[in-house]
CSV table of C-alpha atoms in Angstrom, one decimal:
chain,number,residue,atom,x,y,z
A,1,UNK,CA,108.2,135.1,45.1
A,2,UNK,CA,105.2,133.5,43.3
A,3,UNK,CA,105.5,135.9,40.3
A,4,UNK,CA,109.2,134.9,40.1
A,5,UNK,CA,108.3,131.3,39.8
A,6,UNK,CA,105.6,132.0,37.3
A,7,UNK,CA,107.9,134.1,35.0
A,8,UNK,CA,110.7,131.6,35.2
A,9,UNK,CA,108.5,128.6,34.6
A,10,UNK,CA,106.6,130.2,31.7
A,11,UNK,CA,109.9,131.4,30.2
A,12,UNK,CA,111.4,127.9,30.6
A,13,UNK,CA,108.3,126.3,29.0
A,14,UNK,CA,108.1,128.7,26.1
A,15,UNK,CA,111.8,128.6,25.3
A,16,UNK,CA,111.8,124.8,25.7
A,17,UNK,CA,108.9,124.4,23.3
A,18,UNK,CA,110.7,126.6,20.7
A,19,UNK,CA,114.0,124.7,21.2
A,20,UNK,CA,112.6,121.2,21.1
A,21,UNK,CA,110.2,122.1,18.3
A,22,UNK,CA,113.0,123.3,16.1
A,23,UNK,CA,115.1,120.2,17.1
A,24,UNK,CA,112.2,118.0,15.9
A,25,UNK,CA,111.7,120.1,12.8
A,26,UNK,CA,115.4,119.6,11.8
A,27,UNK,CA,115.3,115.8,12.5
A,28,UNK,CA,111.9,114.8,11.3
A,29,UNK,CA,111.1,117.4,8.6
A,30,UNK,CA,114.2,119.0,7.2
A,31,UNK,CA,116.3,115.8,7.2
A,32,UNK,CA,113.7,114.1,5.1
A,33,UNK,CA,112.6,117.1,2.9
A,34,UNK,CA,116.0,118.7,2.1
A,35,UNK,CA,117.4,115.7,0.1
A,36,UNK,CA,114.1,115.7,-1.9
A,37,UNK,CA,114.5,119.4,-2.8
A,38,UNK,CA,115.7,120.3,-6.2
A,39,UNK,CA,119.5,120.5,-6.0
A,40,UNK,CA,119.5,124.1,-7.2
A,41,UNK,CA,117.1,125.2,-4.4
A,42,UNK,CA,119.0,123.6,-1.5
A,43,UNK,CA,121.8,126.2,-1.3
A,44,UNK,CA,119.3,129.1,-1.2
A,45,UNK,CA,117.5,127.4,1.8
A,46,UNK,CA,120.9,126.8,3.5
A,47,UNK,CA,122.0,130.5,3.2
A,48,UNK,CA,118.6,132.2,3.8
A,49,UNK,CA,116.3,130.2,6.1
A,50,UNK,CA,118.7,127.9,7.9
A,51,UNK,CA,121.0,130.6,9.4
A,52,UNK,CA,118.0,132.4,11.0
A,53,UNK,CA,116.4,129.2,12.3
A,54,UNK,CA,119.7,128.0,13.7
A,55,UNK,CA,120.1,131.3,15.5
A,56,UNK,CA,116.7,131.0,17.0
A,57,UNK,CA,117.5,127.3,17.9
A,58,UNK,CA,120.7,128.1,19.8
A,59,UNK,CA,119.2,131.1,21.7
A,60,UNK,CA,116.1,129.1,22.6
A,61,UNK,CA,118.5,126.4,24.0
A,62,UNK,CA,120.3,129.0,26.1
A,63,UNK,CA,117.2,130.7,27.3
A,64,UNK,CA,115.6,127.4,28.3
A,65,UNK,CA,118.7,126.6,30.3
A,66,UNK,CA,118.8,130.1,32.0
A,67,UNK,CA,115.1,130.1,32.9
A,68,UNK,CA,115.5,126.6,34.3
A,69,UNK,CA,118.5,127.5,36.4
A,70,UNK,CA,116.8,130.7,37.7
A,71,UNK,CA,113.8,128.6,38.8
A,72,UNK,CA,116.1,126.1,40.6
A,73,UNK,CA,118.1,129.0,42.3
A,74,UNK,CA,114.8,130.4,43.6
A,75,UNK,CA,113.6,127.0,44.8
A,76,UNK,CA,116.9,126.4,46.6
A,77,UNK,CA,116.8,129.8,48.3
A,78,UNK,CA,113.2,129.1,49.4
A,79,UNK,CA,114.2,125.7,50.7
A,80,UNK,CA,117.1,127.1,52.6
A,81,UNK,CA,115.0,130.0,54.1
A,82,UNK,CA,112.4,127.4,55.2
A,83,UNK,CA,115.0,125.1,56.7
A,84,UNK,CA,113.8,122.2,54.6
A,85,UNK,CA,117.1,121.2,53.1
A,86,UNK,CA,117.9,121.1,49.4
A,87,UNK,CA,115.0,121.3,46.9
A,88,UNK,CA,117.0,119.5,44.2
A,89,UNK,CA,118.3,116.7,46.3
A,90,UNK,CA,115.6,116.2,49.0
A,91,UNK,CA,112.3,116.4,47.1
A,92,UNK,CA,110.7,114.2,44.5
A,93,UNK,CA,110.3,117.1,42.1
A,94,UNK,CA,113.9,118.2,42.6
A,95,UNK,CA,115.2,114.7,41.8
A,96,UNK,CA,113.3,114.7,38.5
A,97,UNK,CA,114.3,118.2,37.7
A,98,UNK,CA,117.9,117.4,38.4
A,99,UNK,CA,118.0,114.5,36.0
A,100,UNK,CA,116.0,116.4,33.3
A,101,UNK,CA,118.2,119.4,33.9
A,102,UNK,CA,121.5,117.4,33.4
A,103,UNK,CA,120.1,116.0,30.2
A,104,UNK,CA,119.1,119.6,29.1
A,105,UNK,CA,122.6,120.9,29.9
A,106,UNK,CA,124.2,118.1,27.8
A,107,UNK,CA,121.8,119.0,24.9
A,108,UNK,CA,122.5,122.8,25.2
A,109,UNK,CA,126.3,122.0,25.1
A,110,UNK,CA,125.7,120.0,21.9
A,111,UNK,CA,123.8,122.9,20.3
A,112,UNK,CA,126.4,125.6,21.2
A,113,UNK,CA,129.6,123.6,20.9
A,114,UNK,CA,129.0,121.0,18.2
A,115,UNK,CA,125.9,121.7,16.1
A,116,UNK,CA,126.2,125.5,15.8
A,117,UNK,CA,129.9,125.7,14.9
A,118,UNK,CA,129.7,122.9,12.3
A,119,UNK,CA,126.6,124.4,10.8
A,120,UNK,CA,128.3,127.8,10.6
A,121,UNK,CA,131.1,126.2,8.6
A,122,UNK,CA,128.7,124.5,6.3
A,123,UNK,CA,126.6,127.7,5.7
A,124,UNK,CA,129.8,129.7,5.0
A,125,UNK,CA,131.0,127.1,2.5
A,126,UNK,CA,127.7,127.0,0.7
A,127,UNK,CA,127.5,130.8,0.7
A,128,UNK,CA,131.0,130.9,-0.8
A,129,UNK,CA,130.0,128.4,-3.4
A,130,UNK,CA,126.9,130.3,-4.4
A,131,UNK,CA,128.5,133.7,-4.4
A,132,UNK,CA,132.0,132.9,-5.8
A,133,UNK,CA,131.7,129.5,-7.4
A,134,UNK,CA,134.2,128.1,-4.9
A,135,UNK,CA,134.1,124.3,-4.7
A,136,UNK,CA,132.8,122.7,-1.5
A,137,UNK,CA,135.6,122.1,1.0
A,138,UNK,CA,136.7,118.5,1.5
A,139,UNK,CA,135.7,118.7,5.2
A,140,UNK,CA,132.1,119.7,4.5
A,141,UNK,CA,130.7,116.1,4.7
A,142,UNK,CA,132.5,115.6,8.0
A,143,UNK,CA,131.0,118.9,9.4
A,144,UNK,CA,127.6,117.8,8.3
A,145,UNK,CA,128.0,114.3,9.8
A,146,UNK,CA,129.2,115.7,13.2
A,147,UNK,CA,126.3,118.2,13.4
A,148,UNK,CA,123.9,115.4,12.4
A,149,UNK,CA,125.1,113.0,15.1
A,150,UNK,CA,124.9,115.7,17.8
A,151,UNK,CA,121.4,116.6,16.6
A,152,UNK,CA,120.3,113.0,16.6
A,153,UNK,CA,121.8,112.6,20.1
A,154,UNK,CA,119.8,115.6,21.3
A,155,UNK,CA,116.6,114.1,19.8
A,156,UNK,CA,117.2,110.9,21.7
A,157,UNK,CA,118.1,112.7,24.9
A,158,UNK,CA,115.0,114.9,24.6
A,159,UNK,CA,112.7,111.9,25.3
A,160,UNK,CA,113.9,111.1,28.8
A,161,UNK,CA,114.5,114.8,29.5
A,162,UNK,CA,110.9,115.7,28.7
A,163,UNK,CA,109.7,112.7,30.8
A,164,UNK,CA,111.6,113.9,33.9
A,165,UNK,CA,110.6,117.5,33.4
A,166,UNK,CA,106.9,116.5,33.3
A,167,UNK,CA,107.4,114.0,36.1
A,168,UNK,CA,108.7,116.7,38.4
A,169,UNK,CA,105.2,118.1,38.6
A,170,UNK,CA,102.9,115.2,37.7
A,171,UNK,CA,104.6,112.1,38.9
A,172,UNK,CA,106.0,112.7,42.5
A,173,UNK,CA,105.5,109.0,43.3
A,174,UNK,CA,108.4,108.2,41.0
A,175,UNK,CA,110.8,108.7,43.9
A,176,UNK,CA,108.8,107.1,46.7
């Protein structure tokens, strides 16, 4: 069972670093650099680099969630086999993981249900403008604002989420 925990933990950590790294890139680098780009270069970035990075972003979010859930399932099975009760609800690490995990689930929902669909609309509109000269849809600023707000929300949620995920292993006294 130890190899199971190692694989799920390392998969969770790697995916999480990729996910949060891209989240921070979008909010702390791209959000500042994109408006400074030459106007004619922005659409090319939006239809070439952005679709790929958003795809990696959303799959990193999902794999982080899946690896985390697999780890919890294993821990709950071990706790039940040992007769020690619920890992999530009856241990200090479990309490921290539960809070961090709930925040992570909210963040993954934002990625898949708000950020990704709105960015897909924006990318399609920009591609249509570049390839066909079609004017930007009137809803494009609304799509951008919705995606931006969900992304900023995720950035703010990432701080307590990371705290509780680290606390699970390194701050057990948090719950005593």
